[in-house]
Tab-separated table of C-alpha atoms and ligand atoms in Angstrom:
chain	number	residue	atom	x	y	z
P	1	MET	CA	-23.262	-2.787	19.707
P	2	ASP	CA	-22.048	-0.735	16.646
P	3	PRO	CA	-20.977	-2.918	13.934
P	4	PHE	CA	-17.015	-2.921	13.079
P	5	LEU	CA	-17.441	-1.087	9.879
P	6	ASN	CA	-20.652	0.513	8.885
P	7	LEU	CA	-21.577	2.451	5.856
P	8	THR	CA	-25.028	4.101	5.260
P	9	ASP	CA	-26.237	5.922	1.976
P	10	VAL	CA	-23.223	6.553	0.975
P	11	ASN	CA	-22.610	8.421	-2.512
P	12	TYR	CA	-19.543	9.859	-4.269
P	13	SER	CA	-19.386	12.062	-7.477
P	14	TYR	CA	-16.138	13.044	-9.111
P	15	HIS	CA	-16.194	16.768	-10.495
P	16	SER	CA	-14.140	17.955	-13.571
P	17	PRO	CA	-14.299	21.232	-15.691
P	18	GLU	CA	-16.202	18.793	-18.019
P	19	GLY	CA	-18.756	18.028	-15.563
P	20	GLU	CA	-19.899	15.367	-13.056
P	21	THR	CA	-19.140	11.493	-13.008
P	22	PRO	CA	-21.648	9.856	-10.401
P	23	ALA	CA	-19.352	6.960	-9.321
P	24	LEU	CA	-21.375	5.672	-6.549
P	25	SER	CA	-24.967	5.707	-5.197
P	26	ASN	CA	-26.660	4.673	-2.079
P	27	ILE	CA	-24.117	2.375	-0.659
P	28	SER	CA	-24.980	0.961	2.452
P	29	PHE	CA	-23.451	-2.586	4.520
P	30	SER	CA	-21.702	-3.398	7.526
P	31	VAL	CA	-19.016	-5.754	7.752
P	32	SER	CA	-18.100	-7.762	11.155
P	33	GLU	CA	-15.150	-8.038	12.970
P	34	GLY	CA	-12.920	-10.662	11.127
P	35	GLU	CA	-14.892	-10.768	8.360
P	36	PHE	CA	-13.392	-11.204	4.516
P	37	ILE	CA	-15.713	-9.008	1.930
P	38	ALA	CA	-15.177	-9.275	-1.776
P	39	ILE	CA	-16.489	-6.832	-3.979
P	40	VAL	CA	-16.859	-7.634	-7.478
P	41	GLY	CA	-18.528	-5.624	-10.606
P	42	PRO	CA	-18.054	-4.280	-13.855
P	43	SER	CA	-15.100	-2.125	-14.628
P	44	GLY	CA	-15.376	1.551	-13.724
P	45	CYS	CA	-18.469	0.924	-11.782
P	46	GLY	CA	-16.753	2.537	-8.345
P	47	LYS	CA	-14.834	-0.398	-6.663
P	48	SER	CA	-11.623	1.812	-6.040
P	49	THR	CA	-13.461	4.623	-5.432
P	50	LEU	CA	-15.525	2.835	-2.694
P	51	LEU	CA	-12.047	1.375	-1.164
P	52	ASN	CA	-10.826	5.114	-1.077
P	53	LEU	CA	-13.716	6.161	0.759
P	54	ILE	CA	-13.542	3.460	3.350
P	55	SER	CA	-9.893	4.415	3.646
P	56	GLY	CA	-10.859	7.964	4.078
P	57	LEU	CA	-8.632	9.337	1.519
P	58	LEU	CA	-11.848	10.489	-0.028
P	59	LEU	CA	-14.850	11.940	1.446
P	60	PRO	CA	-18.349	10.925	0.902
P	61	GLU	CA	-20.997	13.848	-0.624
P	62	PHE	CA	-23.335	12.181	1.161
P	63	GLY	CA	-23.800	9.293	3.783
P	64	THR	CA	-21.295	7.933	6.595
P	65	ILE	CA	-18.414	5.652	7.179
P	66	PHE	CA	-17.637	4.667	10.930
P	67	LEU	CA	-14.899	2.012	11.730
P	68	LYS	CA	-15.750	0.836	15.514
P	69	GLY	CA	-18.493	3.962	15.993
P	70	HIS	CA	-15.598	6.522	14.781
P	71	SER	CA	-15.517	8.303	11.471
P	72	VAL	CA	-13.211	6.824	8.917
P	73	ARG	CA	-11.402	10.162	8.684
P	74	ASP	CA	-10.166	9.751	11.871
P	75	ALA	CA	-8.686	6.061	11.510
P	76	GLY	CA	-5.059	6.777	10.826
P	77	THR	CA	-3.126	3.578	10.734
P	78	GLU	CA	-6.264	1.360	11.602
P	79	ILE	CA	-6.459	0.710	7.899
P	80	GLY	CA	-3.898	-0.874	5.828
P	81	TYR	CA	-4.104	-0.538	2.117
P	82	MET	CA	-2.887	-2.947	-0.485
P	83	LEU	CA	-2.734	-2.239	-4.254
P	84	GLN	CA	-1.956	-3.788	-7.388
P	85	LYS	CA	1.725	-2.749	-7.616
P	86	ASP	CA	3.737	-3.666	-4.459
P	87	HIS	CA	5.538	-0.480	-4.599
P	88	LEU	CA	8.816	-1.648	-2.996
P	89	PHE	CA	11.502	0.434	-3.039
P	90	GLU	CA	14.663	-1.583	-5.043
P	91	TRP	CA	17.306	0.619	-3.182
P	92	ARG	CA	16.117	-0.484	-0.036
P	93	SER	CA	16.608	-3.825	1.218
P	94	VAL	CA	13.410	-6.285	2.130
P	95	TYR	CA	13.639	-5.691	5.641
P	96	ARG	CA	13.720	-1.736	5.130
P	97	ASN	CA	10.928	-1.637	2.816
P	98	VAL	CA	8.707	-3.890	5.881
P	99	ILE	CA	9.586	-0.764	8.172
P	100	LEU	CA	9.518	1.922	5.627
P	101	GLY	CA	5.721	2.720	7.087
P	102	LEU	CA	7.248	2.264	10.554
P	103	GLU	CA	9.734	4.755	10.063
P	104	ILE	CA	7.426	7.269	8.299
P	105	GLN	CA	5.033	7.171	11.144
P	106	LYS	CA	8.060	7.380	13.822
P	107	LYS	CA	7.191	3.899	15.350
P	108	CYS	CA	10.504	2.362	15.111
P	109	THR	CA	10.319	1.055	18.650
P	110	PRO	CA	12.019	-2.441	19.883
P	111	GLU	CA	8.671	-4.021	19.948
P	112	HIS	CA	7.327	-2.945	16.274
P	113	LEU	CA	11.107	-3.983	14.732
P	114	ALA	CA	10.974	-6.962	16.517
P	115	ARG	CA	7.163	-7.636	15.153
P	116	ALA	CA	8.843	-6.682	11.521
P	117	ASP	CA	11.330	-9.790	12.364
P	118	THR	CA	8.888	-12.147	13.578
P	119	LEU	CA	6.620	-11.606	10.468
P	120	LEU	CA	9.545	-11.744	7.778
P	121	ASP	CA	10.416	-15.102	9.735
P	122	THR	CA	6.742	-16.386	10.401
P	123	TYR	CA	5.986	-16.152	6.470
P	124	GLY	CA	9.102	-17.459	5.126
P	125	LEU	CA	11.096	-14.004	4.131
P	126	SER	CA	14.032	-14.216	7.025
P	127	GLY	CA	16.119	-15.509	4.334
P	128	PHE	CA	15.577	-12.459	1.921
P	129	ARG	CA	15.551	-9.917	4.668
P	130	ASP	CA	18.816	-8.065	3.785
P	131	SER	CA	18.093	-8.862	0.187
P	132	ARG	CA	16.880	-6.180	-2.379
P	133	PRO	CA	13.148	-6.580	-3.752
P	134	SER	CA	14.256	-7.870	-7.327
P	135	ARG	CA	15.852	-11.114	-5.855
P	136	LEU	CA	12.161	-12.071	-4.727
P	137	SER	CA	9.364	-14.003	-6.963
P	138	GLY	CA	6.060	-12.065	-7.642
P	139	GLY	CA	4.551	-13.872	-4.905
P	140	MET	CA	7.164	-13.217	-2.102
P	141	ARG	CA	6.940	-9.050	-3.155
P	142	GLN	CA	3.266	-9.534	-2.542
P	143	ARG	CA	3.891	-11.169	0.757
P	144	ALA	CA	6.627	-8.448	1.828
P	145	ALA	CA	3.804	-5.901	0.897
P	146	LEU	CA	1.566	-7.508	2.991
P	147	ILE	CA	3.886	-7.611	5.923
P	148	ARG	CA	4.860	-4.106	5.663
P	149	THR	CA	0.800	-3.350	6.038
P	150	LEU	CA	0.296	-5.552	8.947
P	151	VAL	CA	3.636	-4.191	10.988
P	152	LEU	CA	1.440	-1.058	11.529
P	153	GLU	CA	-1.158	-3.417	13.185
P	154	PRO	CA	-4.259	-2.092	11.041
P	155	GLU	CA	-7.557	-3.125	12.035
P	156	LEU	CA	-9.089	-3.346	8.777
P	157	LEU	CA	-7.213	-4.579	5.477
P	158	LEU	CA	-8.217	-2.894	2.137
P	159	LEU	CA	-6.860	-4.835	-1.120
P	160	ASP	CA	-7.542	-3.537	-4.444
P	161	GLU	CA	-6.972	-5.921	-7.058
P	162	PRO	CA	-3.368	-7.168	-5.530
P	163	PHE	CA	-3.247	-10.337	-7.452
P	164	SER	CA	-4.059	-9.063	-10.736
P	165	ALA	CA	-0.415	-8.145	-12.362
P	166	LEU	CA	0.498	-12.113	-11.401
P	167	ASP	CA	0.106	-14.771	-14.392
P	168	TYR	CA	-2.707	-17.280	-13.555
P	169	GLN	CA	-0.533	-20.092	-11.816
P	170	THR	CA	0.772	-17.389	-9.292
P	171	ARG	CA	-2.162	-15.720	-8.554
P	172	LEU	CA	-3.935	-18.886	-7.545
P	173	SER	CA	-1.053	-19.534	-4.969
P	174	VAL	CA	-0.686	-16.233	-4.036
P	175	CYS	CA	-3.917	-15.731	-3.011
P	176	ASP	CA	-4.063	-18.563	-1.084
P	177	ASP	CA	-0.806	-17.686	0.382
P	178	ILE	CA	-2.120	-13.950	1.388
P	179	GLY	CA	-5.608	-15.538	2.293
P	180	GLY	CA	-3.925	-17.881	4.681
P	181	ILE	CA	-1.803	-14.997	6.230
P	182	ILE	CA	-4.932	-12.628	6.693
P	183	LYS	CA	-7.073	-15.233	8.439
P	184	LYS	CA	-3.965	-16.601	10.530
P	185	GLU	CA	-3.695	-12.603	11.541
P	186	GLN	CA	-7.308	-12.571	12.170
P	187	LYS	CA	-7.983	-9.049	10.151
P	188	THR	CA	-11.265	-8.141	8.904
P	189	ALA	CA	-10.538	-7.366	4.997
P	190	ILE	CA	-12.123	-6.217	2.107
P	191	LEU	CA	-10.930	-7.085	-1.218
P	192	VAL	CA	-11.775	-5.923	-4.970
P	193	THR	CA	-11.219	-8.234	-7.539
P	194	HIS	CA	-12.725	-8.387	-11.182
P	195	ASP	CA	-11.893	-12.297	-10.736
P	196	LEU	CA	-15.160	-13.831	-9.973
P	197	ALA	CA	-13.681	-17.295	-9.007
P	198	GLU	CA	-11.304	-15.412	-6.841
P	199	ALA	CA	-13.774	-13.464	-5.159
P	200	ILE	CA	-15.613	-16.626	-4.210
P	201	SER	CA	-12.704	-18.799	-2.835
P	202	ILE	CA	-11.840	-16.319	-0.646
P	203	ALA	CA	-14.836	-14.418	0.937
P	204	ASP	CA	-17.119	-14.600	3.484
P	205	ARG	CA	-19.495	-12.653	1.641
P	206	ILE	CA	-19.345	-10.601	-2.103
P	207	LEU	CA	-20.885	-7.507	-2.515
P	208	VAL	CA	-21.955	-7.336	-6.108
P	209	LEU	CA	-21.867	-3.760	-7.772
P	210	SER	CA	-24.002	-2.563	-10.726
P	211	ARG	CA	-22.545	-0.475	-13.627
P	212	ARG	CA	-21.723	2.933	-12.521
P	213	PRO	CA	-22.983	4.543	-10.632
P	214	GLY	CA	-22.247	1.439	-8.730
P	215	ARG	CA	-25.099	0.644	-6.388
P	216	ILE	CA	-25.438	-2.857	-4.364
P	217	ARG	CA	-27.150	-5.223	-6.800
P	218	SER	CA	-26.945	-7.988	-4.018
P	219	ILE	CA	-24.714	-9.042	-0.806
P	220	ILE	CA	-24.129	-12.917	-0.971
P	221	PRO	CA	-23.056	-15.095	2.153
P	222	ILE	CA	-20.753	-17.472	0.577
P	223	HIS	CA	-20.763	-20.991	2.610
P	224	LEU	CA	-18.891	-23.982	0.644
P	225	GLU	CA	-19.004	-27.701	1.562
P	226	VAL	CA	-15.189	-28.179	2.062
P	227	GLU	CA	-13.506	-28.789	5.222
P	228	ASP	CA	-10.429	-26.571	6.275
P	229	ARG	CA	-11.423	-23.852	3.874
P	230	THR	CA	-8.507	-22.384	2.125
P	231	PRO	CA	-9.051	-20.178	-1.085
P	232	LEU	CA	-7.611	-23.539	-2.975
P	233	LYS	CA	-9.458	-25.852	-1.217
P	234	SER	CA	-12.683	-23.796	-1.903
P	235	ARG	CA	-12.340	-24.109	-5.729
P	236	ASN	CA	-12.770	-27.951	-5.068
P	237	ALA	CA	-16.230	-27.502	-3.041
P	238	PRO	CA	-19.376	-29.027	-5.025
P	239	ASN	CA	-21.533	-25.920	-4.791
P	240	PHE	CA	-18.510	-23.179	-5.890
P	241	LYS	CA	-19.864	-23.721	-9.297
P	242	ASP	CA	-23.352	-22.598	-8.203
P	243	TYR	CA	-22.194	-19.388	-6.710
P	244	PHE	CA	-20.250	-18.545	-9.828
P	245	ASN	CA	-23.119	-19.303	-11.780
P	246	ARG	CA	-25.626	-17.043	-9.335
P	247	ILE	CA	-23.144	-13.977	-9.478
P	248	TRP	CA	-22.164	-14.314	-13.279
P	249	LYS	CA	-25.864	-13.947	-13.859
P	250	GLU	CA	-25.934	-10.755	-11.450
P	251	LEU	CA	-22.898	-9.178	-13.301
P	252	ASN	CA	-24.713	-9.993	-16.816
P	253	TYR	CA	-27.852	-8.221	-15.934
P	254	TYR	CA	-28.409	-4.954	-16.505
P	255	GLU	CA	-31.648	-3.167	-16.423
O	301	ADP	P1	-13.271	0.608	-10.714
O	301	ADP	O1	-12.240	0.569	-9.404
O	301	ADP	O2	-14.655	-0.262	-10.318
O	301	ADP	O3	-12.855	0.131	-11.853
O	301	ADP	P2	-13.197	3.768	-10.438
O	301	ADP	O4	-13.728	3.549	-8.725
O	301	ADP	O5	-11.687	3.462	-10.446
O	301	ADP	O6	-13.764	2.100	-10.591
O	301	ADP	O7	-14.070	4.581	-10.803
O	301	ADP	C1	-15.345	4.884	-10.943
O	301	ADP	C2	-15.803	5.835	-12.084
O	301	ADP	O8	-15.319	7.064	-11.742
O	301	ADP	C3	-15.238	5.389	-13.593
O	301	ADP	O9	-16.257	5.493	-14.235
O	301	ADP	C4	-13.742	6.402	-13.466
O	301	ADP	O10	-13.761	6.937	-15.231
O	301	ADP	C5	-14.439	7.737	-12.703
O	301	ADP	N1	-13.154	8.307	-11.762
O	301	ADP	C6	-12.204	7.531	-11.349
O	301	ADP	N2	-11.580	8.550	-11.029
O	301	ADP	C7	-11.607	9.718	-11.381
O	301	ADP	C8	-11.237	11.068	-11.428
O	301	ADP	N3	-10.242	11.586	-10.610
O	301	ADP	N4	-12.001	12.033	-11.869
O	301	ADP	C9	-13.099	11.778	-12.873
O	301	ADP	N5	-13.503	10.580	-13.103
O	301	ADP	C10	-13.139	9.579	-12.223
O	302	MG	MG1	-10.339	0.170	-9.691
């Protein structure tokens, strides 16, 4: 059977009048359905470029990217993308922000609209349904942004540093919250973060990239000694720091 997501020998360079910037080199890995992958690596090593390639926004110069056996170029709404900024529009209510993707894709069927309301209800935002986004806390805004992505029923979620605009305390609880929702909705997810502890707390496997041009330095499966694992509980696992030290060394070792 085909893996859920498969990248083989993916290479990418940016071209400008000043010359060529190789961003990624020989990237190959697979992701299973329902898996949560975190990608860590030095700033500028090509993490966002990698997500843009997986989303189909950029095309690899060389190599292939398949989602369920089809090129991601044809994936459309099967892939949801969440960024650091929540991009909620202040002139729309929370509900009308959440259904924006449905409007754009002309999918405002009674079923889809009902699902938007169900998600707002399940994840504690129905009381803010008709409010402006400025009434929401930073964490609630990210939850609304996630719901806006989930109503489109993506098969794969891509998250590019979605918590980095939040202060540390909020960040811990929002990561726990968003991680819980993604798990409950049984989504496959790839999270880019520069926060190593965050990656270990949430991921099933961590991909460590080298400096630009990003190559895969290692892929580390995370098995934490903790019951009913959540991102917050993960941080108390006795072997959490062992992973931290190992990946820290990987990140700080350059040829
Ligand atoms: P990361 O997300 O890991 O910080 P990026 O994927 O954003 O890194 O960028 C990887 C490298 O490619 C960086 O060195 C960046 O300067 C360069 N880069 C990104 N976008 C462009 C672009 N549009 N044109 C030229 N170079 C770019
Ligand atoms: Mg980036």
